[in-house]
Amino acid sequence: MTAATETPKPNLLELLWRAAPEAGRGPRKKLTVDEVVAAAIGLADAEGLEAVTVRRLAQELGKAPMTLYTYVPGKNELVALMLDTLFERMERTAPHGSWRERLAAVARDNYALYRVHPWAAAASPSRPPLGPGQCAKYEHELRALEGLGLGDVEMDDALTYLLAFVRTAAQDAAQSEAERAASGMDDQEWWEANGPLLAKVLDTERFPTAVRVGQAAGEAHDAAYNAEHAFEFGLARTLDGLAALIER
Amino acid sequence: MTAATETPKPNLLELLWRAAPEAGRGPRKKLTVDEVVAAAIGLADAEGLEAVTVRRLAQELGKAPMTLYTYVPGKNELVALMLDTLFERMERTAPHGSWRERLAAVARDNYALYRVHPWAAAASPSRPPLGPGQCAKYEHELRALEGLGLGDVEMDDALTYLLAFVRTAAQDAAQSEAERAASGMDDQEWWEANGPLLAKVLDTERFPTAVRVGQAAGEAHDAAYNAEHAFEFGLARTLDGLAALIER
DNA sequence: TTCGTACGTTGTATATTGTACAACGTACGA
DNA sequence: TCGTACGTTGTACAATATACAACGTACGAA
């Protein structure tokens, strides 16, 4: 019952800021948190986040699975670290031009990040933990909104709104790709398989507008859902929406 | 090698439209797909989607786990059915007023759905499978966009954009609540635990804007992240953004 | 220099998950 | 009436995160 020998789990924040008290006695660590996180990111990039299991990652690093728990308290914390590392590394276009150009650049930087690391869109929460990467990102992105006459709270609201749009757009794009890949059917095969039933069931009496618009949308985009188009359309709308706030 | 006795797995679309050919011989089924789906929805509402396991759901229905696979080919299909059922049942405010009021009503109906069934926001893809519920929903929502001078493709784009916003807002709200509940810390406890480190690490030299704006935002909302505020702010922006398209 | 102990490493083990497979029995159609 | 298609279910398996304890390393005090 002696509480003296308790080794408290490192906090997520301490981990993010690499503020863990370094060990004294015992064997030297043969890895670093950064190496573990980098390996996890590489694995996720190559094979998706679902391939990042403790076993697999350990194997990739030439260690036993349980070893990783010395570096990271659990898998959730690992993912948080992966994300913050991405945020730290990501491209930050130097701000210039009108506020609209500056915000568009912020949006495109984020979208590019998520397109290169599709797993990140799904993993990233609306309010990421305050790691160094996230803070640097927040600082940079807020600067695109300075000097526009917005209050501090409005600046945060506007940025959160913009980033949520981008994250969702990227998430939808990645998911749509993943579904296509998983089904193993291209569009034509899908229609051959499901067309007859749909034709029977989608009568224009019950769903006149839906059938008309759905068909038009389907034909306009080469796939059933064209992610890039949705992003461009949404970005324009989002900036228009912010214009109503900024230029009021 | 006789292919005559193959019982092909029922297609997801067939399942959604309840178009499966009813069985002839053999014992009578003691449940229906709808009962299974309804039980799953109830379970998810009460204890979250992660509580909906095959074993648990079977127990709830007084059956052996594997029995469920007679009604549903797998868990993915079950979730799709749960969602479509929600869409079928959901409130659809009768359209009236300006286009802005009509679209706001669509957004609020969706938001209300996701707030009552928080698991649905996370589970629902950007393009849900074309079940009867989804079709009825699509038809109803498109009508709020008719007669505004938009092309068919633009109508679909605009609706997709609006719905993605609502889904994300609801998702973020649910996630923020879940995290709060999971951590078991209220805001004060969190600050007591993490404040000292943050104070050390967030120096105003590196992150001047971030610290200033972050503090203002944190104080403005009673919690670190106020979901309802984000929804109202975002809805206004989203409608403003669509206004630029509609009233051009 | 020595030696106790804190701590890194790892093998084993457990509780959960989705679902494949085969046995069993029911009730329809010939 | 009876064969067989199909609903039901027990058992089984692979994969997950991670708890626990054994083992050995190397630091810090003697």
Tab-separated table of N, CA, C and O (backbone and C1' of nucleotides) in Angstrom, chain D residues 11-25:
chain	number	residue	atom	x	y	z
D	11	DT	P	-21.561	-25.444	-26.755
D	11	DT	O5'	-20.473	-25.347	-27.908
D	11	DT	C5'	-20.512	-26.290	-28.979
D	11	DT	C4'	-19.387	-26.014	-29.962
D	11	DT	C3'	-18.066	-25.568	-29.321
D	11	DT	O3'	-16.997	-26.311	-29.897
D	11	DT	C1'	-18.699	-24.051	-31.018
D	12	DA	P	-15.469	-25.993	-29.511
D	12	DA	O5'	-15.037	-25.005	-30.687
D	12	DA	C5'	-15.367	-25.351	-32.032
D	12	DA	C4'	-14.650	-24.391	-32.959
D	12	DA	C3'	-13.306	-23.909	-32.411
D	12	DA	O3'	-12.345	-23.943	-33.460
D	12	DA	C1'	-14.706	-22.054	-32.868
D	13	DC	P	-10.800	-23.647	-33.188
D	13	DC	O5'	-10.595	-22.278	-33.988
D	13	DC	C5'	-11.231	-22.121	-35.263
D	13	DC	C4'	-10.913	-20.743	-35.796
D	13	DC	C3'	-9.593	-20.176	-35.281
D	13	DC	O3'	-8.969	-19.460	-36.326
D	13	DC	C1'	-11.324	-18.721	-34.703
D	14	DA	P	-7.404	-19.388	-36.427
D	14	DA	O5'	-7.186	-17.898	-36.934
D	14	DA	C5'	-8.046	-17.352	-37.942
D	14	DA	C4'	-8.231	-15.870	-37.685
D	14	DA	C3'	-6.963	-15.160	-37.218
D	14	DA	O3'	-6.814	-13.958	-37.943
D	14	DA	C1'	-8.720	-14.722	-35.721
D	15	DA	P	-5.406	-13.188	-37.860
D	15	DA	O5'	-5.817	-11.758	-37.293
D	15	DA	C5'	-7.086	-11.211	-37.625
D	15	DA	C4'	-7.422	-10.138	-36.626
D	15	DA	C3'	-6.208	-9.502	-35.951
D	15	DA	O3'	-6.221	-8.097	-36.092
D	15	DA	C1'	-7.811	-10.179	-34.340
D	16	DT	P	-5.011	-7.258	-35.511
D	16	DT	O5'	-5.692	-6.579	-34.256
D	16	DT	C5'	-6.797	-5.707	-34.465
D	16	DT	C4'	-7.438	-5.354	-33.156
D	16	DT	C3'	-6.493	-4.863	-32.091
D	16	DT	O3'	-6.240	-3.494	-32.298
D	16	DT	C1'	-8.103	-6.375	-31.172
D	17	DA	P	-5.019	-2.811	-31.626
D	17	DA	O5'	-5.535	-2.644	-30.122
D	17	DA	C5'	-6.655	-1.799	-29.860
D	17	DA	C4'	-6.956	-1.815	-28.376
D	17	DA	C3'	-5.834	-1.258	-27.495
D	17	DA	O3'	-6.394	-0.536	-26.410
D	17	DA	C1'	-6.227	-3.527	-26.930
D	18	DT	P	-5.414	0.323	-25.522
D	18	DT	O5'	-5.010	-0.739	-24.399
D	18	DT	C5'	-6.003	-1.207	-23.504
D	18	DT	C4'	-5.457	-2.338	-22.656
D	18	DT	C3'	-4.151	-2.003	-21.900
D	18	DT	O3'	-4.260	-2.508	-20.579
D	18	DT	C1'	-3.970	-4.048	-22.934
D	19	DA	P	-4.227	-1.537	-19.358
D	19	DA	O5'	-4.321	-2.535	-18.106
D	19	DA	C5'	-5.425	-3.399	-18.000
D	19	DA	C4'	-5.003	-4.712	-17.339
D	19	DA	C3'	-3.961	-4.558	-16.233
D	19	DA	O3'	-4.310	-5.402	-15.152
D	19	DA	C1'	-3.168	-6.051	-17.870
D	20	DC	P	-3.548	-5.237	-13.752
D	20	DC	O5'	-2.492	-6.436	-13.768
D	20	DC	C5'	-2.877	-7.681	-14.336
D	20	DC	C4'	-1.716	-8.664	-14.265
D	20	DC	C3'	-0.638	-8.307	-13.240
D	20	DC	O3'	-0.247	-9.503	-12.586
D	20	DC	C1'	0.341	-8.568	-15.362
D	21	DA	P	0.604	-9.391	-11.187
D	21	DA	O5'	1.811	-10.361	-11.495
D	21	DA	C5'	1.600	-11.492	-12.344
D	21	DA	C4'	2.908	-11.931	-12.967
D	21	DA	C3'	4.122	-11.789	-12.045
D	21	DA	O3'	5.034	-12.841	-12.346
D	21	DA	C1'	4.486	-10.532	-13.976
D	22	DA	P	6.102	-13.339	-11.269
D	22	DA	O5'	7.315	-13.792	-12.201
D	22	DA	C5'	7.025	-14.500	-13.401
D	22	DA	C4'	8.094	-14.223	-14.434
D	22	DA	C3'	9.519	-14.197	-13.867
D	22	DA	O3'	10.388	-14.923	-14.732
D	22	DA	C1'	9.088	-12.191	-15.024
D	23	DC	P	11.865	-15.308	-14.274
D	23	DC	O5'	12.778	-14.348	-15.152
D	23	DC	C5'	12.457	-14.172	-16.529
D	23	DC	C4'	13.302	-13.047	-17.093
D	23	DC	C3'	14.676	-12.905	-16.436
D	23	DC	O3'	15.657	-12.806	-17.443
D	23	DC	C1'	13.571	-10.837	-16.475
D	24	DG	P	17.214	-13.175	-17.082
D	24	DG	O5'	17.960	-11.883	-17.614
D	24	DG	C5'	17.492	-11.243	-18.785
D	24	DG	C4'	17.810	-9.765	-18.738
D	24	DG	C3'	19.195	-9.432	-18.162
D	24	DG	O3'	19.689	-8.324	-18.878
D	24	DG	C1'	17.579	-8.251	-16.993
D	25	DT	P	21.251	-8.164	-19.175
D	25	DT	O5'	21.321	-6.594	-19.465
D	25	DT	C5'	20.201	-5.964	-20.073
D	25	DT	C4'	20.071	-4.540	-19.571
D	25	DT	C3'	21.385	-3.858	-19.221
D	25	DT	O3'	21.313	-2.519	-19.658
D	25	DT	C1'	19.941	-3.738	-17.388
